[in-house]
PDB file of C-alpha atoms in Angstrom:
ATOM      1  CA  UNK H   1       8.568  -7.752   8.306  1.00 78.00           C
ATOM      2  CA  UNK H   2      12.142  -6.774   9.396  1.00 88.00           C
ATOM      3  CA  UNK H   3      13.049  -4.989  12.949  1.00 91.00           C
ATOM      4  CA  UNK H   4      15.088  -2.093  12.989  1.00 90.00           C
ATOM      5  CA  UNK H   5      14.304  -1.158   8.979  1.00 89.00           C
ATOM      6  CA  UNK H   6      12.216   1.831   7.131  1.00 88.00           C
ATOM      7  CA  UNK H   7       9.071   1.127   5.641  1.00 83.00           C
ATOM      8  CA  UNK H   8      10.154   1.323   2.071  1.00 80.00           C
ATOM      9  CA  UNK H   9      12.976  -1.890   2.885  1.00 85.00           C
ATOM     10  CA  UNK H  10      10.006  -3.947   3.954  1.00 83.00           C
ATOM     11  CA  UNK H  11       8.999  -6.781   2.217  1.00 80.00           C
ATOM     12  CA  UNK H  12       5.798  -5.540   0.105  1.00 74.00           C
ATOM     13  CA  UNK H  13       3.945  -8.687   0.346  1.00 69.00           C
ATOM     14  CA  UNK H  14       4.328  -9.144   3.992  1.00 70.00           C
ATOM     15  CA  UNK H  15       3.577  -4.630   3.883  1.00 68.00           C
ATOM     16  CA  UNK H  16       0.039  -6.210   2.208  1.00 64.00           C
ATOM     17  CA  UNK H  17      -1.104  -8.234   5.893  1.00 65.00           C
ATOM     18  CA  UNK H  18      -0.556  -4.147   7.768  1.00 65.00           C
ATOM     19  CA  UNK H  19      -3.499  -2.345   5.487  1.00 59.00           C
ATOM     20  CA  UNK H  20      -7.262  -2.560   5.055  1.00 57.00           C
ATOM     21  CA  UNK H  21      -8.442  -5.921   3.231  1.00 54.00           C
ATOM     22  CA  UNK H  22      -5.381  -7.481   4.531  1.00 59.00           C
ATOM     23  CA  UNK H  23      -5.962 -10.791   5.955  1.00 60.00           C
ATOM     24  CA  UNK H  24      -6.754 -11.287   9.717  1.00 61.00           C
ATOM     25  CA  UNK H  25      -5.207 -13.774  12.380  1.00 70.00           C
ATOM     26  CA  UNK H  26      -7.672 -14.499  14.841  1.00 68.00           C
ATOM     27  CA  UNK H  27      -9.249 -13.213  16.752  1.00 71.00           C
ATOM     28  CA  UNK H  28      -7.392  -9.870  15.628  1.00 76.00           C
ATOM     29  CA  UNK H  29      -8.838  -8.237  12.731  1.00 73.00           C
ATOM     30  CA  UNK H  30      -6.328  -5.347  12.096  1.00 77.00           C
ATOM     31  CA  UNK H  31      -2.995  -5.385  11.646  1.00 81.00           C
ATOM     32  CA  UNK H  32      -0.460  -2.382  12.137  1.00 82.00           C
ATOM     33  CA  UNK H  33       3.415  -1.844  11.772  1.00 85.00           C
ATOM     34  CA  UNK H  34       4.696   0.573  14.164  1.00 87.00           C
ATOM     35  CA  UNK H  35       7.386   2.374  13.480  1.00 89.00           C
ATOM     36  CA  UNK H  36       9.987   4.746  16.044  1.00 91.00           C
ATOM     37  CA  UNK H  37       8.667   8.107  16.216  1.00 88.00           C
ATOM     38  CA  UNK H  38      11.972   9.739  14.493  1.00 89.00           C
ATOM     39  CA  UNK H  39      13.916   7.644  12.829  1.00 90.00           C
ATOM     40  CA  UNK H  40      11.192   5.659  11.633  1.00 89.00           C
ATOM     41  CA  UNK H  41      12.309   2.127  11.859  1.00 92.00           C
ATOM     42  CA  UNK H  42       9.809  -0.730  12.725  1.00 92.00           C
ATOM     43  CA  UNK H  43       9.530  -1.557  16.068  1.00 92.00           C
ATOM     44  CA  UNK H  44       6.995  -3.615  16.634  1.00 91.00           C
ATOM     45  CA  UNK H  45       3.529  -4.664  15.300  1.00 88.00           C
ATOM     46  CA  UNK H  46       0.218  -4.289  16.770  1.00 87.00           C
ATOM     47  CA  UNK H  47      -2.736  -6.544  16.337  1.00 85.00           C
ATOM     48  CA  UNK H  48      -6.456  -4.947  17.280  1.00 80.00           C
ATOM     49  CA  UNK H  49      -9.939  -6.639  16.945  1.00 76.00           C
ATOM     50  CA  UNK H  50     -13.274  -6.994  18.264  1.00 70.00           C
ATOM     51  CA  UNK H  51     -14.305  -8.412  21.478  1.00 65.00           C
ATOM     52  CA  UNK H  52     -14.109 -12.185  21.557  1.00 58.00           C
ATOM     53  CA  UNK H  53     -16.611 -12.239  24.641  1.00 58.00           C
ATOM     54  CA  UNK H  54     -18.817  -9.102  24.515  1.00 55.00           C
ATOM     55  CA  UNK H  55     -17.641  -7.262  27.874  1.00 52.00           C
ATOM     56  CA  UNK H  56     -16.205  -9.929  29.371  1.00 61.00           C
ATOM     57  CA  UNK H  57     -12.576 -10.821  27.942  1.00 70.00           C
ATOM     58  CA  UNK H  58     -11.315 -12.760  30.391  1.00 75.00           C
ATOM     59  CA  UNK H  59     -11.093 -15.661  28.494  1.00 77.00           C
ATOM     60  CA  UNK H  60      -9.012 -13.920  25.783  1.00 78.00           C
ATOM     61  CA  UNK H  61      -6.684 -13.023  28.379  1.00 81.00           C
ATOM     62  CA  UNK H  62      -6.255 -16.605  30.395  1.00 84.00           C
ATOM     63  CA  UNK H  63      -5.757 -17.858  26.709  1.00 85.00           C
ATOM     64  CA  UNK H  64      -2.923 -15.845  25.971  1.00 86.00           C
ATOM     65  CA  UNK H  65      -0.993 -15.998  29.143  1.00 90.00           C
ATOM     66  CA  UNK H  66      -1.505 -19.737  29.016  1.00 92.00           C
ATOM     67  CA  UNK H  67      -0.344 -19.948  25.510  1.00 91.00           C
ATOM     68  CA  UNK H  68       2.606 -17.479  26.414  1.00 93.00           C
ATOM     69  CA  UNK H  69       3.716 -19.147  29.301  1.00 93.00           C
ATOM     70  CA  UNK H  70       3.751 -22.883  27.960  1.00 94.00           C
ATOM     71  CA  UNK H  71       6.104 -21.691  24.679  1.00 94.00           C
ATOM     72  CA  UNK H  72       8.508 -20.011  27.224  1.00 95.00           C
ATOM     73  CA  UNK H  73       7.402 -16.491  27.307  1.00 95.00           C
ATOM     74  CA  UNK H  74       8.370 -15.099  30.780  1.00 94.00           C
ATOM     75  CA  UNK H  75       6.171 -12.289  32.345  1.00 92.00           C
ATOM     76  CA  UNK H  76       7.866  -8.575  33.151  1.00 87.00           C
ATOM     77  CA  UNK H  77       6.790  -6.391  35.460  1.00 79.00           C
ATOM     78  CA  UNK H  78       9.553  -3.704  34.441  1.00 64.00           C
ATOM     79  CA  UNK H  79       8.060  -0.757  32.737  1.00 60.00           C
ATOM     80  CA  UNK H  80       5.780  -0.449  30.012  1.00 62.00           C
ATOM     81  CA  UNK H  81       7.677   1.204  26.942  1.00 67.00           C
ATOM     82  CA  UNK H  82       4.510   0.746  24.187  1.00 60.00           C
ATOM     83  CA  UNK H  83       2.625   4.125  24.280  1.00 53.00           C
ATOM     84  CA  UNK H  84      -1.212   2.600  23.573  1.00 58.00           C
ATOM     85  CA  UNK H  85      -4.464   2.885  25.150  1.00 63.00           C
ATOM     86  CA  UNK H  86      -4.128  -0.123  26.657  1.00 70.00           C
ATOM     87  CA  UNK H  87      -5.389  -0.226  30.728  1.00 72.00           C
ATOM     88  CA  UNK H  88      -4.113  -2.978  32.384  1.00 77.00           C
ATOM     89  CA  UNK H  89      -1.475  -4.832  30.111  1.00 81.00           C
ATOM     90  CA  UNK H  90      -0.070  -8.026  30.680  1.00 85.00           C
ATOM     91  CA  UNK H  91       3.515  -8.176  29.506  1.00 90.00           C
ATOM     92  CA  UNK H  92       6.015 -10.840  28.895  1.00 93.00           C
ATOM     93  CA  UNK H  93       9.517 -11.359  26.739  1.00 93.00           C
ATOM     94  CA  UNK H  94      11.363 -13.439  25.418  1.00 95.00           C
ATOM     95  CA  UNK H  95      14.914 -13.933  23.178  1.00 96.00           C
ATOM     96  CA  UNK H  96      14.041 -14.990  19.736  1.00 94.00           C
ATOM     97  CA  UNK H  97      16.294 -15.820  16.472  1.00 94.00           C
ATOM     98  CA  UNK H  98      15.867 -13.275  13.995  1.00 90.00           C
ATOM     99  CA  UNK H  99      17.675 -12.783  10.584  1.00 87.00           C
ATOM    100  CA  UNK H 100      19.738 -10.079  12.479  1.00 88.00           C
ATOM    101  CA  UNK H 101      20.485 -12.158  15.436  1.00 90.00           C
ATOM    102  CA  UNK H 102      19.312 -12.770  18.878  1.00 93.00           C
ATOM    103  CA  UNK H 103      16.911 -10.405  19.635  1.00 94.00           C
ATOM    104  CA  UNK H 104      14.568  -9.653  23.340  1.00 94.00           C
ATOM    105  CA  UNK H 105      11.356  -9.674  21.993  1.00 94.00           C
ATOM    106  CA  UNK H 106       8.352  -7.868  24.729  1.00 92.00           C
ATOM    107  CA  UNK H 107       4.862  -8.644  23.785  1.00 91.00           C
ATOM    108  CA  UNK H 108       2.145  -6.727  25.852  1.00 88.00           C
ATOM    109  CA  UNK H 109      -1.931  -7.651  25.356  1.00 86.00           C
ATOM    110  CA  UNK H 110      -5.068  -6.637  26.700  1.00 83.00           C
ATOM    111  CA  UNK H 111      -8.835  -6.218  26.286  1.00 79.00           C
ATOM    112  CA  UNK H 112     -10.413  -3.287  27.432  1.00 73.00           C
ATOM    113  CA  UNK H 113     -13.756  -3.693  25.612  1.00 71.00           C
ATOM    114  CA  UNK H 114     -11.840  -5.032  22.194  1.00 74.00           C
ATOM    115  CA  UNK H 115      -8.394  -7.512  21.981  1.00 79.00           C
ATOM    116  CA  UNK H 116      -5.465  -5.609  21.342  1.00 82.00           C
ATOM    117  CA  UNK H 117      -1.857  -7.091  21.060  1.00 86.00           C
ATOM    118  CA  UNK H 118       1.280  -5.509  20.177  1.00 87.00           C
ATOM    119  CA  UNK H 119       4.711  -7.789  19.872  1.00 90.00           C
ATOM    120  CA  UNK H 120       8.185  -5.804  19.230  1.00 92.00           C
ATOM    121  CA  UNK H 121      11.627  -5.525  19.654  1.00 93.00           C
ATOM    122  CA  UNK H 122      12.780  -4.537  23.317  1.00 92.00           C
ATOM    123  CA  UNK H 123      15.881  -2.278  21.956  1.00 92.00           C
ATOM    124  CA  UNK H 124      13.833  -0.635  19.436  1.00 93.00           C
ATOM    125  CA  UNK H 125      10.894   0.095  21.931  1.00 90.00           C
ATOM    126  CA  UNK H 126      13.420   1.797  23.920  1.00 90.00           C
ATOM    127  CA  UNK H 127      14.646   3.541  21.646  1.00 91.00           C
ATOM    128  CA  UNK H 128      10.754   4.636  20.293  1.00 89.00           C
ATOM    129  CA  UNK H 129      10.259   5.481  23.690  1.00 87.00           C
ATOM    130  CA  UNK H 130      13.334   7.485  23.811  1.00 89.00           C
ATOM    131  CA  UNK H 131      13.115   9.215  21.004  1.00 89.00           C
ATOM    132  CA  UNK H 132       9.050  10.380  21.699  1.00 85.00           C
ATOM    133  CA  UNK H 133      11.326  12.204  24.682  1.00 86.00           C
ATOM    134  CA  UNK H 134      13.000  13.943  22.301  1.00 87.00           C
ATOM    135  CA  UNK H 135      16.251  12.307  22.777  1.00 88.00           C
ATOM    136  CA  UNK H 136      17.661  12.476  19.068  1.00 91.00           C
ATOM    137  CA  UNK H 137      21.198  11.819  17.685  1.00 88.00           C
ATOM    138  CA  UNK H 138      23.785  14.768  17.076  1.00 90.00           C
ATOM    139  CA  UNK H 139      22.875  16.951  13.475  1.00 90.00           C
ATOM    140  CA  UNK H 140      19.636  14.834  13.112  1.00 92.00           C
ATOM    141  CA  UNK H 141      17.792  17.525  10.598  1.00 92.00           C
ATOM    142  CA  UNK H 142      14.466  18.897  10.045  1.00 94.00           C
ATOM    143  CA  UNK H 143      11.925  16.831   9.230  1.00 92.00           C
ATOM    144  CA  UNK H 144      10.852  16.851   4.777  1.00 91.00           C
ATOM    145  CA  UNK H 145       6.884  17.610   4.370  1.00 91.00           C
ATOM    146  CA  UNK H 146       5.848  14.215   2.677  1.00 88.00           C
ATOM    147  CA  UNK H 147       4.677  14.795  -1.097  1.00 82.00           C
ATOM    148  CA  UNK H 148       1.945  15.039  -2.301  1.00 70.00           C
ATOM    149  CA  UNK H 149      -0.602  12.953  -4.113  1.00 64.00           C
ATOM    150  CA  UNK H 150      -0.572  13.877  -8.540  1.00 64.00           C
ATOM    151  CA  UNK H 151      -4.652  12.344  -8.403  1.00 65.00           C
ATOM    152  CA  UNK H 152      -7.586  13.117  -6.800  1.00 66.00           C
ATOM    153  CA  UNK H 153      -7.740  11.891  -3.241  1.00 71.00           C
ATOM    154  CA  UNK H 154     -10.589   9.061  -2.319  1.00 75.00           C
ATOM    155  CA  UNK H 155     -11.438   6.645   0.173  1.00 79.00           C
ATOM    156  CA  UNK H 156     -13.772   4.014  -0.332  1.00 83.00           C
ATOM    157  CA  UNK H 157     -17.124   4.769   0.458  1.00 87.00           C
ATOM    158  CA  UNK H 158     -20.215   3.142   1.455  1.00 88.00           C
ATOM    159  CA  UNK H 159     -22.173   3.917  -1.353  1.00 88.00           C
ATOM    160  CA  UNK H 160     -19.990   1.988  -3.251  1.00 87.00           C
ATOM    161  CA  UNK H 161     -20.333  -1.314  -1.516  1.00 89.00           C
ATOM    162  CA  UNK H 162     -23.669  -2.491  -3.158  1.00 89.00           C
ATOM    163  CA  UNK H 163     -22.474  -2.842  -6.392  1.00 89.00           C
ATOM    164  CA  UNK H 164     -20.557  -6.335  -6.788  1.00 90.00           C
ATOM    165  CA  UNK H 165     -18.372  -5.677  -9.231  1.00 90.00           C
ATOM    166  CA  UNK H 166     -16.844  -2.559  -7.664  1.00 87.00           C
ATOM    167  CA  UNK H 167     -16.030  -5.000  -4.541  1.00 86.00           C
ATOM    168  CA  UNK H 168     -14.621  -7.886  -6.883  1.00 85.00           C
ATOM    169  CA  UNK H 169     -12.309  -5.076  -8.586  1.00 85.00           C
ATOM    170  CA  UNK H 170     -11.700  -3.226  -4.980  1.00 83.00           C
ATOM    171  CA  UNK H 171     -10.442  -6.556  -3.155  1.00 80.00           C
ATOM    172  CA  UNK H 172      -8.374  -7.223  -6.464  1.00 81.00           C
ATOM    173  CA  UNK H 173      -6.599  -4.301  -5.897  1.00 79.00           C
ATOM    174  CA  UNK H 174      -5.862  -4.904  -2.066  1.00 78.00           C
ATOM    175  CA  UNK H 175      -5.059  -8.403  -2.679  1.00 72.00           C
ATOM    176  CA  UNK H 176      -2.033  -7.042  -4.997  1.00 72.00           C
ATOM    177  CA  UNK H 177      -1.332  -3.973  -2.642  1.00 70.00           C
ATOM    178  CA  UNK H 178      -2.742  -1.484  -4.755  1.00 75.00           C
ATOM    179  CA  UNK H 179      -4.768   0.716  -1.859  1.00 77.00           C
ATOM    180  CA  UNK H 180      -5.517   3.703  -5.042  1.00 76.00           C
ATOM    181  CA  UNK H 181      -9.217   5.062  -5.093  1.00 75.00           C
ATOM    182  CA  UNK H 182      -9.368   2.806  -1.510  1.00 80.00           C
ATOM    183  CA  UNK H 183      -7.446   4.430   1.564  1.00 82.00           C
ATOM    184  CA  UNK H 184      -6.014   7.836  -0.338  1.00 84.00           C
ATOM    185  CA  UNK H 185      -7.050  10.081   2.231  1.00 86.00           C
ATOM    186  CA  UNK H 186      -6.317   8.174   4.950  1.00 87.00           C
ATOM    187  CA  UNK H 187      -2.752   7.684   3.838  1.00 86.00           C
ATOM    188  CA  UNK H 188      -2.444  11.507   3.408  1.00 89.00           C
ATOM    189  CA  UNK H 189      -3.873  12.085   6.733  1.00 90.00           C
ATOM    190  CA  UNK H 190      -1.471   9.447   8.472  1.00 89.00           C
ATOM    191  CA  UNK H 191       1.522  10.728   6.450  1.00 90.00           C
ATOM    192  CA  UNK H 192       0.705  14.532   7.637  1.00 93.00           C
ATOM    193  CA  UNK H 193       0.374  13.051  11.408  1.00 93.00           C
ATOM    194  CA  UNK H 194       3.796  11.452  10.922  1.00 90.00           C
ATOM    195  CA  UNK H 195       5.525  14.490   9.646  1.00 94.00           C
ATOM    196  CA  UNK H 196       3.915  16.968  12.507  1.00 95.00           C
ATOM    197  CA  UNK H 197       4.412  14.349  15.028  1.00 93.00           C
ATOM    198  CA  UNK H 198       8.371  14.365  13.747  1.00 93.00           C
ATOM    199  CA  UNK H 199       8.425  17.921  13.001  1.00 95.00           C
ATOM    200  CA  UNK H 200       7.182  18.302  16.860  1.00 95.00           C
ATOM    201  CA  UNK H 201      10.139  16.598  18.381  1.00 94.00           C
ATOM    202  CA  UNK H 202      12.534  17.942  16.400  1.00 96.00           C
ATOM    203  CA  UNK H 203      11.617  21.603  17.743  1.00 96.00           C
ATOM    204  CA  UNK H 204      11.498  19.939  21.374  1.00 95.00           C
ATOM    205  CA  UNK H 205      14.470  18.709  21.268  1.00 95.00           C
ATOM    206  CA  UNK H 206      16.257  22.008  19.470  1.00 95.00           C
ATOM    207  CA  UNK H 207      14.882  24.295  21.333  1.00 96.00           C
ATOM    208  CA  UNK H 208      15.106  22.430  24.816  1.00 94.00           C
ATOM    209  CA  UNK H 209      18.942  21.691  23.663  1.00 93.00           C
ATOM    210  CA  UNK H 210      19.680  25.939  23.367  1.00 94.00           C
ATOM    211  CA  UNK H 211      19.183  25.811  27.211  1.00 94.00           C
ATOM    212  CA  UNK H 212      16.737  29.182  26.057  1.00 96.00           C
ATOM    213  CA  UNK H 213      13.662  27.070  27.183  1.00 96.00           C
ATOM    214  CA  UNK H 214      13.227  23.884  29.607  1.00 94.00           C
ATOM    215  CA  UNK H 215      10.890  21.389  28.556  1.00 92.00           C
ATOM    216  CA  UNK H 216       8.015  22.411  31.306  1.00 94.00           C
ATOM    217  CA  UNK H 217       8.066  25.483  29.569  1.00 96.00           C
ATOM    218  CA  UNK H 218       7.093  23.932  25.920  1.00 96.00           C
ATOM    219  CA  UNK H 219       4.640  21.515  27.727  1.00 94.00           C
ATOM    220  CA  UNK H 220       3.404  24.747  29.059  1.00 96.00           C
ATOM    221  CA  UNK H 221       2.789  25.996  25.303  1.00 96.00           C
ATOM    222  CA  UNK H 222       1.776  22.589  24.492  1.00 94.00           C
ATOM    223  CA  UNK H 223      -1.238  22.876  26.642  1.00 94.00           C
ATOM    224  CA  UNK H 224      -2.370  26.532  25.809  1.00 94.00           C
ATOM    225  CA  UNK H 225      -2.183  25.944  22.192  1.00 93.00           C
ATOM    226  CA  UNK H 226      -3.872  22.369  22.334  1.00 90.00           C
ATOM    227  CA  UNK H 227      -4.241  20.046  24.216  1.00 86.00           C
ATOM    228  CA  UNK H 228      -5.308  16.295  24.089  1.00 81.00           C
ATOM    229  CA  UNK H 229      -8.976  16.088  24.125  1.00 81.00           C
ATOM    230  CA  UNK H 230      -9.932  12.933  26.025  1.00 79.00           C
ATOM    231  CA  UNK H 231     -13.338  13.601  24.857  1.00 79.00           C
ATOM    232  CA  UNK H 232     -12.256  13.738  21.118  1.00 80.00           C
ATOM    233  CA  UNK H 233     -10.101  10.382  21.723  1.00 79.00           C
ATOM    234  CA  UNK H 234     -12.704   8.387  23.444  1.00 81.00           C
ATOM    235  CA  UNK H 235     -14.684   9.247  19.465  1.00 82.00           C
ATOM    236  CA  UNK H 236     -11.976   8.460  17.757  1.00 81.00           C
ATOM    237  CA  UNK H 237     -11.542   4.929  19.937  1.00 79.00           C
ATOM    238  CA  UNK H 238     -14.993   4.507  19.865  1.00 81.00           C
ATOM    239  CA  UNK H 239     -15.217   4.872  16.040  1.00 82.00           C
ATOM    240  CA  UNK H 240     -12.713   2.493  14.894  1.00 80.00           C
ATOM    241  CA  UNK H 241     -13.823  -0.404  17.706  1.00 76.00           C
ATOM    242  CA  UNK H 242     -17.313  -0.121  16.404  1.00 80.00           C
ATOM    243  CA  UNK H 243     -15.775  -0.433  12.346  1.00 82.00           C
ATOM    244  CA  UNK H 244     -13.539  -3.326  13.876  1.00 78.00           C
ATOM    245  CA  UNK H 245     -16.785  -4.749  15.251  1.00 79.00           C
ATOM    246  CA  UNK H 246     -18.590  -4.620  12.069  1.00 85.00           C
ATOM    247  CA  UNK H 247     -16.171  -5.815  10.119  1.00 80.00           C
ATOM    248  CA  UNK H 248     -15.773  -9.035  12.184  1.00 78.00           C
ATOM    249  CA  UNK H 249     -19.665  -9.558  12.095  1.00 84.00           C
ATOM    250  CA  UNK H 250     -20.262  -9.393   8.395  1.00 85.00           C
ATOM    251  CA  UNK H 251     -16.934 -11.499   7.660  1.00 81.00           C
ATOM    252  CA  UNK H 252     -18.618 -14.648  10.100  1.00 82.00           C
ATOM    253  CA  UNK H 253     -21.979 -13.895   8.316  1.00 87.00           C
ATOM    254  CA  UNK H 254     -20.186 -13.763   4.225  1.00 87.00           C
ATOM    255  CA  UNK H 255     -22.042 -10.802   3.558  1.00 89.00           C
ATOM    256  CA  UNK H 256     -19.537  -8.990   1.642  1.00 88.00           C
ATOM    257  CA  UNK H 257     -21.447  -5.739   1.247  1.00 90.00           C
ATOM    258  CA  UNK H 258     -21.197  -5.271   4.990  1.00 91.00           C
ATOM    259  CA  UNK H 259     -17.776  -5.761   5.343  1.00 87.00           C
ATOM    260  CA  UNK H 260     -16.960  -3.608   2.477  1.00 89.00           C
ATOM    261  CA  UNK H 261     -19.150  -1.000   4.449  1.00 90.00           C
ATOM    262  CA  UNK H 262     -17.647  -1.796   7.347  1.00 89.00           C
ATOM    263  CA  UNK H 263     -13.874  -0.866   6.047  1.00 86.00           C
ATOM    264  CA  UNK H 264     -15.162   2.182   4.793  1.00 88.00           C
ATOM    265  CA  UNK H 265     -16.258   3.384   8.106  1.00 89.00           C
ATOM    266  CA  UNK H 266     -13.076   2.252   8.965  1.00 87.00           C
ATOM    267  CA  UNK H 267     -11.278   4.091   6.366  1.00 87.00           C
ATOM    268  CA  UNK H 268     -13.301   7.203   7.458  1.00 88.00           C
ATOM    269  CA  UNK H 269     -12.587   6.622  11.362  1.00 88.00           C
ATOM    270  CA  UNK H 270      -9.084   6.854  10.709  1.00 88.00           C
ATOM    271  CA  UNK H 271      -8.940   9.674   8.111  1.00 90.00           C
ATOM    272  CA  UNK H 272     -10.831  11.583  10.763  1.00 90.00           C
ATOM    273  CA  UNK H 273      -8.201  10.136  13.989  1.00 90.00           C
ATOM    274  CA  UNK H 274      -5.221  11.544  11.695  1.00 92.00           C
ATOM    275  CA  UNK H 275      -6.806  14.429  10.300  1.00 92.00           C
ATOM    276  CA  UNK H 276      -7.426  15.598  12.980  1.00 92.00           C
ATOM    277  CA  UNK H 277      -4.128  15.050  15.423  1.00 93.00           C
ATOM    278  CA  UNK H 278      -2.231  16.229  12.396  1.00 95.00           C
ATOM    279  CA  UNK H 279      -4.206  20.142  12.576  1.00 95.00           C
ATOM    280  CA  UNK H 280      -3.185  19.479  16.402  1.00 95.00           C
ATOM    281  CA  UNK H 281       0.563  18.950  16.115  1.00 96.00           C
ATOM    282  CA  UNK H 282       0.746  21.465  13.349  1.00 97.00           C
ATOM    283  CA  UNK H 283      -0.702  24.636  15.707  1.00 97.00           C
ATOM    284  CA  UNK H 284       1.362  23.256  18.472  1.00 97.00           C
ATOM    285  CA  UNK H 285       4.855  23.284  15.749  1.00 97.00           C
ATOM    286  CA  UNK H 286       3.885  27.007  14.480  1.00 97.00           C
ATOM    287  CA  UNK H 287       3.916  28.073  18.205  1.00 97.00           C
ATOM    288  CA  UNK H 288       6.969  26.520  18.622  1.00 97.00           C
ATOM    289  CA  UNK H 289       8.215  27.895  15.913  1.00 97.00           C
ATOM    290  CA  UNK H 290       7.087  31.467  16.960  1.00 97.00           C
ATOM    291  CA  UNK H 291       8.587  30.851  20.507  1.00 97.00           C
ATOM    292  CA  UNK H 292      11.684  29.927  18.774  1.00 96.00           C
ATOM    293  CA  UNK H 293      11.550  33.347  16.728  1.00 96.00           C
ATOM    294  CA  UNK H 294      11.113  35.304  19.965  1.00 96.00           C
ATOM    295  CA  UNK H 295      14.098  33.537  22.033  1.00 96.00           C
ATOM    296  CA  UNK H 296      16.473  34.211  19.472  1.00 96.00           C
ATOM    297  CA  UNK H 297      16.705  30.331  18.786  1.00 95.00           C
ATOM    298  CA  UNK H 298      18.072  29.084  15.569  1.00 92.00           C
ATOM    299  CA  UNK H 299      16.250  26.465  14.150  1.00 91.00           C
ATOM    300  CA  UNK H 300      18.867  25.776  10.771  1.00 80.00           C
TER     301      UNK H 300
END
């Protein structure tokens, strides 16, 4: 995977490790490439999996810090700039080679019930994190609705997982990076989420910019219309640890049935996760919209 590029310019077999079926690195058993909130370019990638030590994770962590520290990774106490659920992350960088030259790598870990990881570029963090402030470039324009699917969505299901050949065919298709009849939904649902989440700052940061409305006053909307649920993203959390969990069990055990369950709960976890914050964003956009309307703001 490339820093600093779209999706589409990434290599596709490398694209294969980021998506369900893709191959773990232990003790991580998801992979995810995160991209800048705007102008989409990757900016780091972040590792999640189950618990290496029930509650107790210590180990993970004196692991890591020793590994970090020995291979010349130097810890940071400057601020955090990767927005995850992450409590109490430990954070370190380092300059690395890189195909587009020397490049300040930060890499921040933790394990607050599960091991989560995420490794990125420190220019291109900053500029995610600037960017989910709704700090934009000059004439950037109005987010494109992503198309949409010509067949009948599907995810897998767990119905599907006793039958041997269907999983023999299914892991076929991941293996080549064919995710059809697998994680269609889900894809829909996280391509909506990207395009309200988008479509959000871009009305932020127009509106805020006509010096008609301050940004306390769109938080302000943001709240009445809808607000963040912590209730609703404890489920979501909960959900896709106890998939991740799953998944890891019936991998160490071969039964292949289970894990094929196991990344359909998945599959549904995170259909629901984006589904869901995409309906969210999308009230919160038409009220900015209306707002907009009411101000006299143009939004060409």
């Amino acid at each position: 995977m490339r820093l600093g590029y779209g999706e589409a310019k990434q290599d596709p077999e490398l694209r294969k490790a980021f998506s369900i079926g893709g191959t773990p690195i232990a003790p991580f058993e998801e992979a995810r490439a995160v991209y800048t909130p705007w102008s989409e370019q990757l900016s780091a990638i972040e590792f999640n999996g189950a618990s290496p030590d029930g509650d107790d994770n210590r180990n993970f962590v004196e692991k890591m810090v020793g590994q970090l520290e020995a291979n010349g990774w130097v810890r940071s106490d400057g601020p955090k700039v990767f927005a995850t659920y992450m409590m109490s992350p430990m954070v370190y960088t380092k300059d690395l080679p890189t195909a587009d030259g020397l490049r300040r790598f930060l890499l921040q870990f933790d394990a607050p019930g599960a091991v989560l990881l995420n490794c990125g570029g420190l220019d291109l963090l900053k500029l995610s994190e600037a960017e989910s402030q709704e700090v934009l470039a000059p004439g950037s324009p109005r987010p494109v609705p992503p198309q949409g699917h010509d067949q009948p969505l599907a995810n897998l299901r767990a119905q599907d997982c006793d039958d041997p050949a269907f999983r023999e065919k299914m892991m076929a298709r991941l293996t080549a990076g064919d995710r059809t009849g697998v994680t269609d939904s889900m894809d829909e649902a996280s391509d909506q989420e990207r395009y309200q989440s988008r479509l959000r700052i871009w009305l932020r940061w127009k509106m805020a910019g006509s010096g008609k409305i301050n940004h306390q006053a769109l938080w302000d909307i943001e709240e009445k219309v809808a607000p963040r649920e912590a209730v609703q993203m404890e489920k979501d959390f909960i959900a896709f640890a106890g998939s991740v969990v799953a998944m890891d069990k019936a991998r160490k055990q071969g039964d292949a049935a289970a894990e094929c369950r196991a990344m359909a709960s998945l599959a549904a976890a995170e259909t629901g996760k984006s589904g869901g914050e995409a309906a969210r964003l999308a009230r919160i956009n038409a009220a900015f919209e209306a707002e907009a309307k009411r101000l006299g703001i143009g939004l060409d």
